[in-house]
Short mmCIF file of C-alpha atoms in Angstrom, two decimals:
data_model
loop_
_atom_site.label_atom_id
_atom_site.label_comp_id
_atom_site.label_asym_id
_atom_site.label_seq_id
_atom_site.Cartn_x
_atom_site.Cartn_y
_atom_site.Cartn_z
CA MET A 101 65.03 -27.40 20.19
CA ALA A 102 63.06 -26.29 16.98
CA LEU A 103 59.44 -27.59 16.67
CA ASP A 104 58.85 -30.20 13.99
CA GLU A 105 56.22 -29.49 11.22
CA THR A 106 53.50 -31.47 12.94
CA THR A 107 53.83 -29.43 16.01
CA LYS A 108 53.97 -26.18 14.28
CA THR A 109 50.68 -26.91 12.51
CA ALA A 110 49.12 -27.97 15.70
CA VAL A 111 50.18 -24.75 17.53
CA LEU A 112 48.85 -22.64 14.48
CA THR A 113 45.52 -24.51 14.49
CA ARG A 114 45.17 -24.08 18.10
CA LYS A 115 45.81 -20.24 17.77
CA LYS A 116 43.41 -20.03 14.87
CA LEU A 117 40.74 -21.80 16.75
CA ILE A 118 40.92 -19.76 19.65
CA THR A 119 41.22 -16.50 17.79
CA GLU A 120 38.00 -17.44 15.75
CA SER A 121 36.26 -18.40 18.94
CA ILE A 122 36.88 -14.96 20.34
CA VAL A 123 35.81 -13.22 17.09
CA THR A 124 32.58 -15.30 16.92
CA ALA A 125 31.76 -14.55 20.41
CA LEU A 126 32.26 -10.86 19.77
CA MET A 127 30.07 -10.93 16.68
CA VAL A 128 27.29 -12.70 18.63
CA ILE A 129 27.51 -10.11 21.42
CA ILE A 130 27.33 -7.17 18.77
CA LEU A 131 24.32 -8.98 17.11
CA VAL A 132 22.46 -9.41 20.36
CA VAL A 133 22.95 -5.72 21.33
CA LEU A 134 21.78 -4.55 17.74
CA VAL A 135 18.66 -6.57 17.99
CA SER A 136 18.04 -5.49 21.55
CA ILE A 137 18.26 -1.79 20.89
CA ASN A 138 16.58 -1.98 17.52
CA LYS A 139 14.14 1.02 17.49
CA LYS A 140 13.06 0.64 13.93
CA GLY A 141 11.22 -2.60 14.18
CA VAL A 142 13.02 -3.53 10.93
CA ASP A 143 15.16 -6.83 11.01
CA ILE A 144 16.83 -8.80 8.34
CA LEU A 145 15.77 -11.81 10.47
CA LYS A 146 12.95 -12.02 13.04
CA PRO A 147 14.44 -11.99 16.73
CA GLU A 148 13.39 -15.57 17.34
CA TYR A 149 15.43 -16.68 14.19
CA VAL A 150 18.43 -14.56 15.28
CA LEU A 151 18.32 -16.48 18.57
CA ILE A 152 18.40 -19.80 16.66
CA LEU A 153 21.25 -18.61 14.56
CA ILE A 154 23.24 -17.53 17.66
CA LEU A 155 22.67 -20.86 19.38
CA LEU A 156 23.76 -22.80 16.27
CA THR A 157 26.82 -20.72 15.92
CA MET A 158 27.80 -21.09 19.62
CA VAL A 159 27.06 -24.75 19.75
CA SER A 160 28.95 -25.61 16.61
CA MET A 161 32.05 -23.70 17.91
CA GLY A 162 31.73 -25.30 21.23
CA VAL A 163 31.72 -28.89 19.64
CA THR A 164 34.65 -27.84 17.45
CA LEU A 165 36.76 -26.72 20.57
CA TYR A 166 35.74 -29.79 22.51
CA SER A 167 36.65 -32.07 19.60
CA TYR A 168 39.96 -30.49 19.18
CA PHE A 169 41.05 -30.27 22.78
CA LYS A 170 39.31 -33.21 24.40
CA LEU A 171 38.48 -35.88 21.84
CA ARG A 172 41.52 -34.97 19.63
CA ASN A 173 39.61 -36.23 16.63
CA ASP A 174 40.73 -34.55 13.49
CA LYS A 175 37.83 -35.83 11.31
CA ILE A 176 35.24 -34.48 13.81
CA THR A 177 37.08 -31.35 14.40
CA ASN A 178 37.35 -30.56 10.69
CA ILE A 179 33.52 -31.11 10.04
CA THR A 180 32.40 -29.06 12.91
CA TYR A 181 35.01 -26.34 12.15
CA GLN A 182 33.47 -26.03 8.71
CA VAL A 183 29.94 -25.81 10.04
CA SER A 184 31.00 -23.39 12.74
CA ASP A 185 32.65 -21.23 9.97
CA LEU A 186 29.53 -21.28 8.00
CA PHE A 187 27.25 -20.10 10.93
CA SER A 188 30.00 -17.40 11.90
CA MET A 189 29.89 -15.98 8.35
CA ILE A 190 26.02 -15.83 8.41
CA THR A 191 26.16 -14.10 11.85
CA LEU A 192 28.64 -11.62 10.50
CA ALA A 193 26.47 -10.98 7.44
CA VAL A 194 23.31 -10.35 9.73
CA ALA A 195 25.26 -8.09 12.02
CA ILE A 196 26.47 -5.94 9.07
CA ILE A 197 23.06 -5.71 7.63
CA GLN A 198 21.49 -4.71 11.03
CA ILE A 199 24.20 -2.00 11.29
CA VAL A 200 23.18 -0.71 7.83
CA PHE A 201 19.34 -0.76 8.77
CA ALA A 202 20.12 1.15 11.90
CA PHE A 203 22.36 3.73 10.69
CA ILE A 204 22.35 4.09 6.99
CA ILE A 205 19.18 2.76 5.01
CA PHE A 206 16.54 0.18 5.56
CA PRO A 207 13.42 -1.23 3.63
CA ALA A 208 9.72 -0.69 4.56
CA GLN A 209 6.48 -1.63 2.99
CA VAL A 210 3.52 0.69 2.36
CA VAL A 211 0.38 -0.73 3.67
CA GLN A 212 -3.08 0.03 2.23
CA THR A 213 -3.86 3.16 0.22
CA SER A 214 -3.30 6.19 2.50
CA MET A 215 -0.41 7.43 0.27
CA TYR A 216 -2.15 6.78 -3.10
CA PRO A 217 -1.19 7.74 -5.77
CA THR A 218 2.44 8.49 -4.58
CA PHE A 219 2.55 4.80 -3.29
CA HIS A 220 0.52 1.78 -3.95
CA ASP A 221 -0.63 -0.77 -1.38
CA GLU A 222 2.29 -3.15 -0.41
CA GLN A 223 4.87 -1.15 -2.38
CA LEU A 224 8.42 -1.47 -1.16
CA VAL A 225 10.35 1.70 -0.26
CA LEU A 226 13.89 2.35 0.95
CA CYS A 227 14.31 4.84 3.71
CA LYS A 228 17.21 6.91 5.08
CA SER A 229 17.82 6.28 8.78
CA ASN A 230 19.01 9.76 9.71
CA VAL A 231 15.92 11.93 10.41
CA SER A 232 17.77 15.00 11.73
CA ASP A 233 17.18 17.09 8.53
CA LEU A 234 13.39 16.70 8.22
CA GLU A 235 11.79 19.25 5.78
CA ARG A 236 8.10 19.99 4.87
CA PHE A 237 6.64 17.49 2.39
CA ASP A 238 9.26 14.63 3.18
CA ILE A 239 7.69 11.36 3.22
CA VAL A 240 8.58 9.38 6.49
CA VAL A 241 8.04 6.18 8.17
CA VAL A 242 6.65 6.15 11.63
CA LEU A 243 6.93 3.48 14.33
CA ILE A 244 3.71 3.37 16.28
CA ASP A 245 4.41 3.56 20.03
CA LYS A 246 2.01 2.94 23.01
CA GLU A 247 1.00 6.62 23.11
CA LEU A 248 0.02 6.87 19.37
CA GLU A 249 -1.80 3.60 19.65
CA GLU A 250 -3.92 5.17 22.57
CA LYS A 251 -4.38 8.42 20.58
CA SER A 252 -5.73 6.46 17.63
CA ASN A 253 -8.16 4.58 20.01
CA GLY A 254 -6.71 1.21 18.75
CA VAL A 255 -6.86 1.96 15.02
CA LEU A 256 -3.11 1.85 15.02
CA ASP A 257 -1.23 -0.96 16.79
CA GLU A 258 1.91 -0.54 18.80
CA GLY A 259 5.03 -1.69 16.69
CA GLU A 260 3.26 -1.03 13.48
CA LEU A 261 5.01 1.00 10.69
CA ILE A 262 3.05 3.68 8.73
CA VAL A 263 4.05 5.92 5.88
CA LYS A 264 3.03 9.63 5.81
CA ARG A 265 3.89 12.94 4.50
CA VAL A 266 5.33 15.81 6.75
CA ILE A 267 2.96 18.79 6.62
CA GLY A 268 3.66 20.84 9.78
CA LEU A 269 7.00 21.41 11.52
CA PRO A 270 7.84 22.22 15.15
CA GLY A 271 6.53 25.69 16.32
CA GLU A 272 4.11 26.08 13.34
CA GLU A 273 0.42 26.73 13.26
CA ILE A 274 -1.25 24.46 10.74
CA ARG A 275 -4.79 24.74 9.41
CA TYR A 276 -6.83 23.93 6.24
CA ILE A 277 -9.48 26.08 4.87
CA ASP A 278 -11.56 24.87 1.92
CA ASN A 279 -8.74 22.28 1.18
CA ARG A 280 -6.03 24.74 1.24
CA LEU A 281 -3.03 24.52 3.55
CA TYR A 282 -2.06 27.48 5.78
CA VAL A 283 1.19 27.59 7.66
CA ASN A 284 1.29 30.44 10.10
CA GLY A 285 -1.45 32.09 8.14
CA THR A 286 0.32 31.90 4.75
CA GLU A 287 -1.13 29.60 2.14
CA ILE A 288 1.24 26.76 1.05
CA SER A 289 0.64 24.92 -2.32
CA GLU A 290 0.63 21.19 -2.15
CA GLU A 291 1.47 20.30 -5.84
CA PHE A 292 1.89 16.59 -5.17
CA LEU A 293 -1.81 16.12 -4.47
CA SER A 294 -4.15 14.84 -7.13
CA ASP A 295 -6.82 17.39 -8.38
CA ASP A 296 -9.70 15.58 -6.83
CA VAL A 297 -8.32 15.19 -3.42
CA GLU A 298 -10.32 16.90 -0.58
CA THR A 299 -8.62 17.57 2.73
CA GLY A 300 -11.52 19.41 4.17
CA ASN A 301 -11.37 22.11 6.80
CA VAL A 302 -8.87 21.29 9.74
CA ALA A 303 -9.01 23.50 12.82
CA ALA A 304 -5.72 25.21 13.79
CA ILE A 305 -3.08 22.92 15.21
CA THR A 306 -0.11 24.40 16.98
CA LEU A 307 2.92 22.13 17.05
CA GLY A 308 5.24 21.98 20.09
CA GLU A 309 8.90 21.26 20.22
CA ASN A 310 9.89 18.15 18.21
CA GLU A 311 6.19 17.81 16.99
CA TYR A 312 5.18 17.12 13.47
CA LEU A 313 1.96 16.96 11.61
CA LEU A 314 1.72 14.06 9.11
CA LEU A 315 -0.92 13.52 6.61
CA GLY A 316 -1.45 10.96 3.84
CA ASP A 317 -1.74 11.79 0.21
CA HIS A 318 -5.00 10.06 -0.21
CA ARG A 319 -7.19 12.19 2.03
CA SER A 320 -10.77 11.44 1.01
CA SER A 321 -12.75 8.41 -0.11
CA SER A 322 -12.38 7.60 -3.67
CA LYS A 323 -12.37 4.81 -6.19
CA ILE A 324 -9.00 2.95 -6.49
CA ASP A 325 -8.55 -0.17 -8.73
CA GLY A 326 -12.36 -0.48 -9.07
CA SER A 327 -13.35 -0.15 -5.38
CA ILE A 328 -13.91 2.69 -3.01
CA LYS A 329 -11.10 3.11 -0.57
CA PRO A 330 -11.32 5.29 2.64
CA GLY A 331 -9.33 8.44 3.03
CA SER A 332 -6.12 8.43 5.04
CA TYR A 333 -6.08 8.01 8.77
CA ASP A 334 -3.57 10.55 9.76
CA GLY A 335 -2.75 13.63 11.82
CA ARG A 336 -6.26 14.95 11.29
CA ASP A 337 -7.41 11.98 13.42
CA PHE A 338 -4.54 11.31 15.94
CA GLY A 339 -2.89 14.71 16.08
CA SER A 340 0.86 15.38 16.03
CA VAL A 341 3.81 12.85 15.98
CA ASN A 342 7.03 13.23 18.08
CA LEU A 343 10.27 13.09 16.29
CA ASP A 344 11.33 10.11 18.29
CA ASP A 345 8.53 8.11 16.58
CA ILE A 346 9.88 9.04 13.09
CA ILE A 347 12.44 6.33 12.15
CA GLY A 348 13.26 7.11 8.50
CA ILE A 349 12.74 9.32 5.39
CA VAL A 350 11.57 7.60 2.24
CA LYS A 351 14.09 8.09 -0.69
CA TYR A 352 13.20 5.34 -3.22
CA LYS A 353 10.17 3.33 -4.22
CA MET A 354 10.25 0.07 -6.04
CA ASN A 355 8.24 -0.10 -9.19
CA GLY A 356 9.89 -3.32 -10.33
CA ILE A 357 12.82 -5.63 -9.28
CA PHE A 358 15.12 -3.43 -11.25
CA ASP A 359 13.13 -0.31 -11.38
CA TRP A 360 13.61 1.89 -8.48
CA GLU A 361 12.36 5.60 -8.57
CA LYS A 362 13.58 8.44 -6.44
CA VAL A 363 10.84 9.82 -4.27
CA LYS A 364 10.27 13.51 -4.63
#
């Protein structure tokens, strides 16, 4: 015997609820995995907020299913379904953004004046996630790990993000003599530096496999915005940085809400 219209609607609604419950559960699992394996320390939401979002999503979906299958209360089911649908959409949006941050591009903020005048304190930058094609003078974002924290004697904190410029590449010998950069004995011009910047003399540093020498652009103490700012704390102080600690290459900087400048 053919199903009447009411029965058809009930069957379709049941299928829709079960399907959306499965999809929501998968989205939650994906989001948990993305947050758990996040190496960049860059999140659209803090982990504790992600946990709250996940709990709200699962609870609202659970109440919807309970109302539909146990209470059989259409009014409660409709209300909780709308709430559940809203949280599911937010969860999906957060998951998509986390994927973008992990594999395509992510934002970071320059802290203090170590990259002045290229970047200013608290300036927002956009970074490419793929760092497999690093070149000399690229500007990169580094996630400080325990080893770098120890090498800096506590000046840098584990989990902190810093922005520096690539000076030395794996296998090279880097030194500075009278403010001039020498790579494997050949002088290399640093045209991005201000005329009054003093790097000083830096003894030869030989870089191993996957090791990079990173320096700031503001390398000596000078007056910035009316006050004296110290020079960059960088590879001259803590040595080389491993490729695994470099999480992005800076591509754009924000000069205003609608004014983004490509970084050279």
